[in-house]
CSV table of C-alpha atoms in Angstrom, one decimal:
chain,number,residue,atom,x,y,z
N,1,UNK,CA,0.0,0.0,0.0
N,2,UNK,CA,1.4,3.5,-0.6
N,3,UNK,CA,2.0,5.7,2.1
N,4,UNK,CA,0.4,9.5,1.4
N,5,UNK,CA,4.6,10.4,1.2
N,6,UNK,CA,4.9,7.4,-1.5
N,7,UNK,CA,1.7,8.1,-3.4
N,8,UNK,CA,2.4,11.8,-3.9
N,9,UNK,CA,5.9,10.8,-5.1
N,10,UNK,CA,4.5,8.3,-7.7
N,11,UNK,CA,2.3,11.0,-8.8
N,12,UNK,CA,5.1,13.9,-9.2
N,13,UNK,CA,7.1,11.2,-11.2
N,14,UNK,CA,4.3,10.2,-13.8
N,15,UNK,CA,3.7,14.5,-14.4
N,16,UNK,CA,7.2,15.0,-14.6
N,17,UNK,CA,7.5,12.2,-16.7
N,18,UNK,CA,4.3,13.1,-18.7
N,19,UNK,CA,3.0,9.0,-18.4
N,20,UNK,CA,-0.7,8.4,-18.6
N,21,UNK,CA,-2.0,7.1,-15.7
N,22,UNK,CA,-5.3,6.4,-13.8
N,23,UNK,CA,-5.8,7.0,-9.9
N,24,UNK,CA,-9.3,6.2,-9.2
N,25,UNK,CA,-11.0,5.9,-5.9
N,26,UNK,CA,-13.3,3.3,-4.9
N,27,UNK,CA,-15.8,3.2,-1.8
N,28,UNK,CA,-19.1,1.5,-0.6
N,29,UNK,CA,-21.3,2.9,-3.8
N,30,UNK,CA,-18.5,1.6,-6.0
N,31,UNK,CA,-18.0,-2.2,-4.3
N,32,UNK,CA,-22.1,-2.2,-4.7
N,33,UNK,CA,-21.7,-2.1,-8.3
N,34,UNK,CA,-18.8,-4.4,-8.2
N,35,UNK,CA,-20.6,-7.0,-6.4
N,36,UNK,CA,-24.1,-6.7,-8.4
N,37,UNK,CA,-25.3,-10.4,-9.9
N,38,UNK,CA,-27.6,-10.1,-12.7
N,39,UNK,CA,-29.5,-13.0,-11.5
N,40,UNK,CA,-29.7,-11.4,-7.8
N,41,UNK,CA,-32.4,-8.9,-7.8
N,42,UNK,CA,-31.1,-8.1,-4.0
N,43,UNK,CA,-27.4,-7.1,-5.1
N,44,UNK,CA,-28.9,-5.1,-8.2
N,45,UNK,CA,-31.7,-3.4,-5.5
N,46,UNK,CA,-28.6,-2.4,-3.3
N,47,UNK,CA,-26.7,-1.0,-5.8
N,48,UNK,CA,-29.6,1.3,-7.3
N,49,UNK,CA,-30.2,2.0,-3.5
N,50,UNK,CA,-26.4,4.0,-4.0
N,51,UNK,CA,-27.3,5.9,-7.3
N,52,UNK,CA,-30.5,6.6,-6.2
N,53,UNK,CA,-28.6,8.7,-3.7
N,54,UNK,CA,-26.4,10.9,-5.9
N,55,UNK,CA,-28.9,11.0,-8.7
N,56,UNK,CA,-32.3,11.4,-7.2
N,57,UNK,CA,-33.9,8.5,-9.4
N,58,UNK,CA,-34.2,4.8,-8.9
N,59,UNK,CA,-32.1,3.7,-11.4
N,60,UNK,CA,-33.8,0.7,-14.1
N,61,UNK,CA,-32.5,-2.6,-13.7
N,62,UNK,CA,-30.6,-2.1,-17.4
N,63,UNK,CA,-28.7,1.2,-15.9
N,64,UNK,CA,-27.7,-0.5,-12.7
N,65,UNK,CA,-26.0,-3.3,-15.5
N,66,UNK,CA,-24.2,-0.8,-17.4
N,67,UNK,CA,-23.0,0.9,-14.8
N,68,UNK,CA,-22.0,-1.4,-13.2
N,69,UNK,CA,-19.6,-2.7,-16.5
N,70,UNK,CA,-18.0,1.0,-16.5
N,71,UNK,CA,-17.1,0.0,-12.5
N,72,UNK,CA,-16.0,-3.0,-13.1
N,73,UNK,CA,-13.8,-1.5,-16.2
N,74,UNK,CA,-12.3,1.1,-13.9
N,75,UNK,CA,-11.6,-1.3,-11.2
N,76,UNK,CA,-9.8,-3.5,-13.5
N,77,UNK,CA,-7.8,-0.8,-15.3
N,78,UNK,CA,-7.2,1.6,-12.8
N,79,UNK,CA,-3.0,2.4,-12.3
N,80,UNK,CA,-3.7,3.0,-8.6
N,81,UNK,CA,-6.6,2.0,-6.2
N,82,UNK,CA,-8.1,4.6,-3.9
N,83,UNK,CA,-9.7,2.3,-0.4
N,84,UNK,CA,-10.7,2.9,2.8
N,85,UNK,CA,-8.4,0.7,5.0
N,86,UNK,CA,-8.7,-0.2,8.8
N,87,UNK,CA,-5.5,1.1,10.6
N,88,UNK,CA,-2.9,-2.1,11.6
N,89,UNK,CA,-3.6,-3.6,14.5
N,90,UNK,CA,-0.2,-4.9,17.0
N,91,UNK,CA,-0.7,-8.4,18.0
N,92,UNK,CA,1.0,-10.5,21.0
N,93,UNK,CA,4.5,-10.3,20.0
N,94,UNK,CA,4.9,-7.3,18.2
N,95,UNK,CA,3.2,-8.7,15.0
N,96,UNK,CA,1.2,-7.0,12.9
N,97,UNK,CA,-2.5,-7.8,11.9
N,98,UNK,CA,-1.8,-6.5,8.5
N,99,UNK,CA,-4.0,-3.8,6.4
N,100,UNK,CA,-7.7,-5.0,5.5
N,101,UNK,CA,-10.4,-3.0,3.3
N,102,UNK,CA,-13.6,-2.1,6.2
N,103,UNK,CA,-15.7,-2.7,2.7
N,104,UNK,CA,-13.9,-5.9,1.1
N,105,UNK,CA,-12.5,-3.9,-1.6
N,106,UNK,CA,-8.9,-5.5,-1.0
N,107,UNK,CA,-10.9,-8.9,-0.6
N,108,UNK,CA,-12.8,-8.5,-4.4
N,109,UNK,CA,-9.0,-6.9,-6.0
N,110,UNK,CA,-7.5,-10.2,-4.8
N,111,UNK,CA,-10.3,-12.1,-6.5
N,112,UNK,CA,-10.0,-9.7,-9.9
N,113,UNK,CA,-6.1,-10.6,-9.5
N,114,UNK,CA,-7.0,-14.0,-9.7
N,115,UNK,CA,-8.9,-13.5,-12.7
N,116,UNK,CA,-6.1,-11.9,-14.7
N,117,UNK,CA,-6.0,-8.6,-13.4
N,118,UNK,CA,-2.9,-7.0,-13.0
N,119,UNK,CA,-1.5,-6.2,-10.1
N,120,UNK,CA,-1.2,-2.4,-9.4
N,121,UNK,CA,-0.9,-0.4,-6.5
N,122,UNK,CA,-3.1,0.6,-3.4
N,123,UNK,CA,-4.1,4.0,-2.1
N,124,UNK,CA,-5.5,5.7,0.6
N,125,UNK,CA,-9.2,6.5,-0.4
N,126,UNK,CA,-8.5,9.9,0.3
N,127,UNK,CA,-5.9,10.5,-1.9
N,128,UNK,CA,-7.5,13.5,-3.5
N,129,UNK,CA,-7.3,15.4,0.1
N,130,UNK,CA,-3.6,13.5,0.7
N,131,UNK,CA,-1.8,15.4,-1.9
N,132,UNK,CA,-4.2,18.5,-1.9
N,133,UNK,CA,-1.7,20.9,-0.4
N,134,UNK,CA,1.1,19.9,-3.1
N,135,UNK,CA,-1.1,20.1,-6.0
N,136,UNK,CA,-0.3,23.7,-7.1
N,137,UNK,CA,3.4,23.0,-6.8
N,138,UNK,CA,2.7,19.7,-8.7
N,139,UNK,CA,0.6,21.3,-11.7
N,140,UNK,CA,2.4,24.6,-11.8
N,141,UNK,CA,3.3,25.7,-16.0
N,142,UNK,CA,0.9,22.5,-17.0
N,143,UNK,CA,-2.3,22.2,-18.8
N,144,UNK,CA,-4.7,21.1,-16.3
N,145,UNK,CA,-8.5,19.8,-17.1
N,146,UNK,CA,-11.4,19.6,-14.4
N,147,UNK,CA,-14.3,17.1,-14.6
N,148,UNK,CA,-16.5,18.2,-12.1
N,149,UNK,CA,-19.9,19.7,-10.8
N,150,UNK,CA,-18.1,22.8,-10.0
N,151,UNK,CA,-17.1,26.0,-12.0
N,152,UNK,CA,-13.3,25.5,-10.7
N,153,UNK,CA,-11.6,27.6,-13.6
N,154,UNK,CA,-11.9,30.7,-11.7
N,155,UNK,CA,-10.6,29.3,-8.5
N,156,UNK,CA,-7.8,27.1,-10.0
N,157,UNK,CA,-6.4,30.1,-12.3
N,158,UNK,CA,-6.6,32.9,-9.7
N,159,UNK,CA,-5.2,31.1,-6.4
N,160,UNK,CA,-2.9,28.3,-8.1
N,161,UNK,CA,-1.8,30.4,-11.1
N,162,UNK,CA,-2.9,27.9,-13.6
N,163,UNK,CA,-3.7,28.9,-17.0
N,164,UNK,CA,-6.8,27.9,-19.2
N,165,UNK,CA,-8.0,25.7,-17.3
N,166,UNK,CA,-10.9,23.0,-19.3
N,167,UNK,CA,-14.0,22.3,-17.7
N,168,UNK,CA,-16.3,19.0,-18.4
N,169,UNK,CA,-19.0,20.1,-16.1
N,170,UNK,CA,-21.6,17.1,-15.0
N,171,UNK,CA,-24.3,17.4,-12.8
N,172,UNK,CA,-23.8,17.7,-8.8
N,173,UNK,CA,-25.0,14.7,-6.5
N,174,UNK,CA,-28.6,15.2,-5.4
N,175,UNK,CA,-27.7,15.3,-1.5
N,176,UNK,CA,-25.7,18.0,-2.2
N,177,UNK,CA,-27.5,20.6,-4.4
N,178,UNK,CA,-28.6,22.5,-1.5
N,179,UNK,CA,-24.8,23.9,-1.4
N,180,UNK,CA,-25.5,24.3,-5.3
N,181,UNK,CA,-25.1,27.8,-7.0
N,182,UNK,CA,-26.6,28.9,-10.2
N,183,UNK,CA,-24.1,27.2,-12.4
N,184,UNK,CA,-24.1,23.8,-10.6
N,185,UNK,CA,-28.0,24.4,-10.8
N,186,UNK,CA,-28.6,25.1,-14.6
N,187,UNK,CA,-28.1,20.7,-14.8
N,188,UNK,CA,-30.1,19.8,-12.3
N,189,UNK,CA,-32.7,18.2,-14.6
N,190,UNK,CA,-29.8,16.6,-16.8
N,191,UNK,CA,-29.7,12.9,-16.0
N,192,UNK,CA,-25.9,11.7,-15.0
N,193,UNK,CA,-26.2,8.5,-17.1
N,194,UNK,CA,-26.6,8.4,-19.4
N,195,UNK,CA,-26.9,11.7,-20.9
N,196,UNK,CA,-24.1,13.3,-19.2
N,197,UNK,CA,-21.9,10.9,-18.8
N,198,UNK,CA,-22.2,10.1,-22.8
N,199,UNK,CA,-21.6,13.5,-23.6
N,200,UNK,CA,-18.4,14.3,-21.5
N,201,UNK,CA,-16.5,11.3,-23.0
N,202,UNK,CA,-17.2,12.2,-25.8
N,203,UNK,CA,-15.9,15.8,-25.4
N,204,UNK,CA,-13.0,15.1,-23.5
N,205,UNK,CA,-9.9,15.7,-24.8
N,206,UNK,CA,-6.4,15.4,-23.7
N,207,UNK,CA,-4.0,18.9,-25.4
N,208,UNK,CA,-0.5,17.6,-24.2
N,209,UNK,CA,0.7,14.1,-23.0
N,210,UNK,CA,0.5,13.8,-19.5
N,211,UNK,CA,-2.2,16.7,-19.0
N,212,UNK,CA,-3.6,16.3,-15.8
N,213,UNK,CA,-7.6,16.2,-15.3
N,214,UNK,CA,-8.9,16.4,-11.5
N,215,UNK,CA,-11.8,14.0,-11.4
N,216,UNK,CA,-14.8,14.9,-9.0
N,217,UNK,CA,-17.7,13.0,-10.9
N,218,UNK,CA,-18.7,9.9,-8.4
N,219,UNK,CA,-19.8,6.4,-9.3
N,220,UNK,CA,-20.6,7.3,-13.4
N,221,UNK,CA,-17.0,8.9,-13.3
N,222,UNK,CA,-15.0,6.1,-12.7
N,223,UNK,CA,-14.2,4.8,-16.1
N,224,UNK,CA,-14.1,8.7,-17.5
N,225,UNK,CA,-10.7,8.0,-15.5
N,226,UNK,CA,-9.4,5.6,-17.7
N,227,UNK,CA,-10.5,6.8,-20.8
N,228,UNK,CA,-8.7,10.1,-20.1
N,229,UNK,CA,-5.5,7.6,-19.6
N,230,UNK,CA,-6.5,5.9,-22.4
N,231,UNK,CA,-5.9,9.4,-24.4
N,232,UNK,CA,-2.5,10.0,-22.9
N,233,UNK,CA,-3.9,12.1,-20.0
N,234,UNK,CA,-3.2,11.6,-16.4
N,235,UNK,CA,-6.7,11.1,-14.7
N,236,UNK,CA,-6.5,11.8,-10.5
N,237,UNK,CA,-10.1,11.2,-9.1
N,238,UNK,CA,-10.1,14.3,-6.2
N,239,UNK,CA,-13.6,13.4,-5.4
N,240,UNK,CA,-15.0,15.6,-2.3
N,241,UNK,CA,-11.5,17.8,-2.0
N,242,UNK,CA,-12.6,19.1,-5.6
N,243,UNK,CA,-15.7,21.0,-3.2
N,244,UNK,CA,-13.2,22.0,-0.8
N,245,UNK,CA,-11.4,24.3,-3.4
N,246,UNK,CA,-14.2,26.2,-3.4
N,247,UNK,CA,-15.2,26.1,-0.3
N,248,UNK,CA,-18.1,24.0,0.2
N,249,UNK,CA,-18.3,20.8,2.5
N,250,UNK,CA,-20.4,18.1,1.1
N,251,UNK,CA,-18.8,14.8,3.0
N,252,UNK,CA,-17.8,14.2,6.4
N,253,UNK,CA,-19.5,15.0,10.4
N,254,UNK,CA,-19.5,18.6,9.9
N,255,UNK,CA,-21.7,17.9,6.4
N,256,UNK,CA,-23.5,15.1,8.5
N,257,UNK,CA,-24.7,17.4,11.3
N,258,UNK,CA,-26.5,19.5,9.1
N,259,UNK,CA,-28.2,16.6,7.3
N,260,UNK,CA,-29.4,15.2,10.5
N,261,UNK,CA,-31.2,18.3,11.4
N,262,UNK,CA,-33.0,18.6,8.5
N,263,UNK,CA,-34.1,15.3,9.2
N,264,UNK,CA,-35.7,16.7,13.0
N,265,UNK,CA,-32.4,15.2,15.1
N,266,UNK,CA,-31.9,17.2,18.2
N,267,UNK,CA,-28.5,18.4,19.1
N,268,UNK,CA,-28.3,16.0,21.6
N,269,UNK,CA,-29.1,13.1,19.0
N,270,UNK,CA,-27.0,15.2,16.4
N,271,UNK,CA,-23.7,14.8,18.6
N,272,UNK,CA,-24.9,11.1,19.5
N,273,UNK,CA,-25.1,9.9,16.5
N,274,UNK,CA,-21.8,11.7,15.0
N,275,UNK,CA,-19.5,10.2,18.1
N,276,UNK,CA,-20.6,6.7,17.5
N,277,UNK,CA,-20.1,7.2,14.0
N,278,UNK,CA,-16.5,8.8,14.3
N,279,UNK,CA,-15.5,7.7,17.8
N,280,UNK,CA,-14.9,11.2,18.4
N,281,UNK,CA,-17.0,13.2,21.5
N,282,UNK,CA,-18.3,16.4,19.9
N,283,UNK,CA,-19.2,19.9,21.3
N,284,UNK,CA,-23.1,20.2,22.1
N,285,UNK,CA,-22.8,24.2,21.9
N,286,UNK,CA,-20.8,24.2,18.9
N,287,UNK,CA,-23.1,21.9,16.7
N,288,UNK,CA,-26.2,24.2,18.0
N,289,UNK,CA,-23.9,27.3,16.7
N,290,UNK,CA,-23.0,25.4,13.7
N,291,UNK,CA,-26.1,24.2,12.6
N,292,UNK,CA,-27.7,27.8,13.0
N,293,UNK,CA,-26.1,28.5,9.8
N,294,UNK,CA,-27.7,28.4,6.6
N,295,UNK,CA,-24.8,25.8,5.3
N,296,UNK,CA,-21.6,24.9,5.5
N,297,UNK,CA,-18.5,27.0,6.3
N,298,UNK,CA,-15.3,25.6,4.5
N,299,UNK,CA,-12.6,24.3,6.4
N,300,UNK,CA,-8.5,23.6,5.8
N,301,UNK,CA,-9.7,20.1,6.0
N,302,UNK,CA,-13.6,19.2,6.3
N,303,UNK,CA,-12.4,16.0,8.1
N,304,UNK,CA,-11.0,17.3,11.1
N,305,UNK,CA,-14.0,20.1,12.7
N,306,UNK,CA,-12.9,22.9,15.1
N,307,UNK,CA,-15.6,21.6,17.2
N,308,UNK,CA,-14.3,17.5,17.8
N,309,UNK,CA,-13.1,17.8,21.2
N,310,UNK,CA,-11.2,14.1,21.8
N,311,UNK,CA,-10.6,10.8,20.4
N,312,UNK,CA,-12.3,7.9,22.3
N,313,UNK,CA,-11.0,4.7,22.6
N,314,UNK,CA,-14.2,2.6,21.1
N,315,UNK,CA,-18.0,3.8,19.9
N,316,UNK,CA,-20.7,4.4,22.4
């Protein structure tokens, strides 16, 4: 598995190098798709059950298929795995328990292996947020291309003094459109797949070897990875970090907290539910302070909240 050191050193040496490559991240939506059975109505349910959250819409039976063959592509192909791991645990002895995927993913890559994968190399699924400090320095004098929900031109030109900067916009996850401005908003009634996810692949296109596109398009954008390495570009799926350059927190507790009220959770319940989700004990005051705003602030990192008091040693 690479370390965040050895991963952003692989990825400096494939721009300076200009070699396509694929980094793709994979997560519970994704290992849905990869584990869907065309002769198990359950496993195809489940996986809709995941779309139906980004999109809106209950996906057909037929969409959940061919989706799920643009997954599987992606998984197969990808130059770099993005997973959640568990941390290592230290045995009697001094031995360690080794590093194991919380959703299996490591479990269905060895099974792929077996099939006649080959063997590439494992990430952190938060890869995008990893080397998101470096990135400027990384991309500085290139020709960069974003794939994304967002309208990041602005952002990426004026703060890390990139030039031209392509945009193959697609339309922003359903649970997050209350965070959506009007340019996010104008493809709202667009359908992801597979109208928009048709027409970006066919638009994009890759103007020097090795020119980096920042990927931020969820479970329909995983093989949109691949074909972008496919065309000599170097495809890095950001995911949620893409929202954090311009400021707006759509994953993690502090997003969570603000979900949960809509839903009618009390703070009391709020801060409940977010410690035994995170193992962390979390500020009663601050969530009622937090939650008083319309949305989310940004944050140097949405992962870590000014308001997460301690670690604790297991979940309530």
């Amino acid at each position: 598995m690479l370390s965040r050191v050895g991963f952003t050193g692989w990825l400096q040496r494939r721009i300076d190098e200009r070699r396509a490559a694929a980094v793709v991240r994979f997560g519970d939506g994704e290992e849905a798709f990869l584990r869907v059975d065309r002769n198990d109505d359950r496993s195809i349910e489940f996986a809709g059950g995941k779309l139906a959250k980004q999109t809106g819409v209950r996906p057909s039976t037929k969409t959940v298929l061919e989706i799920q063959r643009s997954v599987v592509e992606a998984f197969d192909e990808a130059d770099v795995l993005g997973i959640l791991f568990q941390r290592q645990r230290v045995l009697s002895g001094g031995r360690l328990d080794g590093v194991g995927s919380k959703t299996g993913l490591t479990a269905l890559y060895r099974d792929r292996l077996a099939s006649g994968r080959r063997p590439t190399a494992l990430a952190r699924r938060r890869l995008g947020h990893d080397v998101f400090g470096v990135l400027p320095g990384l991309l500085g004098g290139r020709l960069v291309s974003v794939i994304s929900c967002r309208d990041l031109a602005p952002v990426l030109e004026r703060r890390w003094g990139l030039d031209g900067v392509a945009v193959y916009q697609v339309p922003s996850q359903y649970t997050t459109r209350d965070l959506d401005g009007p340019f996010e908003a104008a493809m709202h009634g667009v359908p992801i797949w597979p109208d928009a996810h048709d027409r970006v692949r066919d638009e994009i296109t890759v103007r020097e070897p090795g020119e980096v596109f920042l990927v931020g398009a969820g479970i329909c954008g995983k093989d949109l990875c691949v074909h972008v390495r496919r065309q000599g570009g170097i495809a890095l799926d950001m995911g949620s970090a893409l929202d954090r350059v311009v400021g707006k927190v759509t994953r993690g507790p502090w997003r969570e907290a603000f979900l949960l009220r809509a839903q009618g959770m009390s703070v009391a319940e709020i801060a409940s539910s977010l410690e035994e989700r995170y193992e962390k004990e979390f500020d009663r005051e601050e969530i009622s302070k937090l939650i008083a705003r319309e949305q989310p602030r940004s944050t140097d990192d949405p992962f870590e909240l000014p308001w997460t008091k301690s670690t604790v040693s297991s979940p309530r």
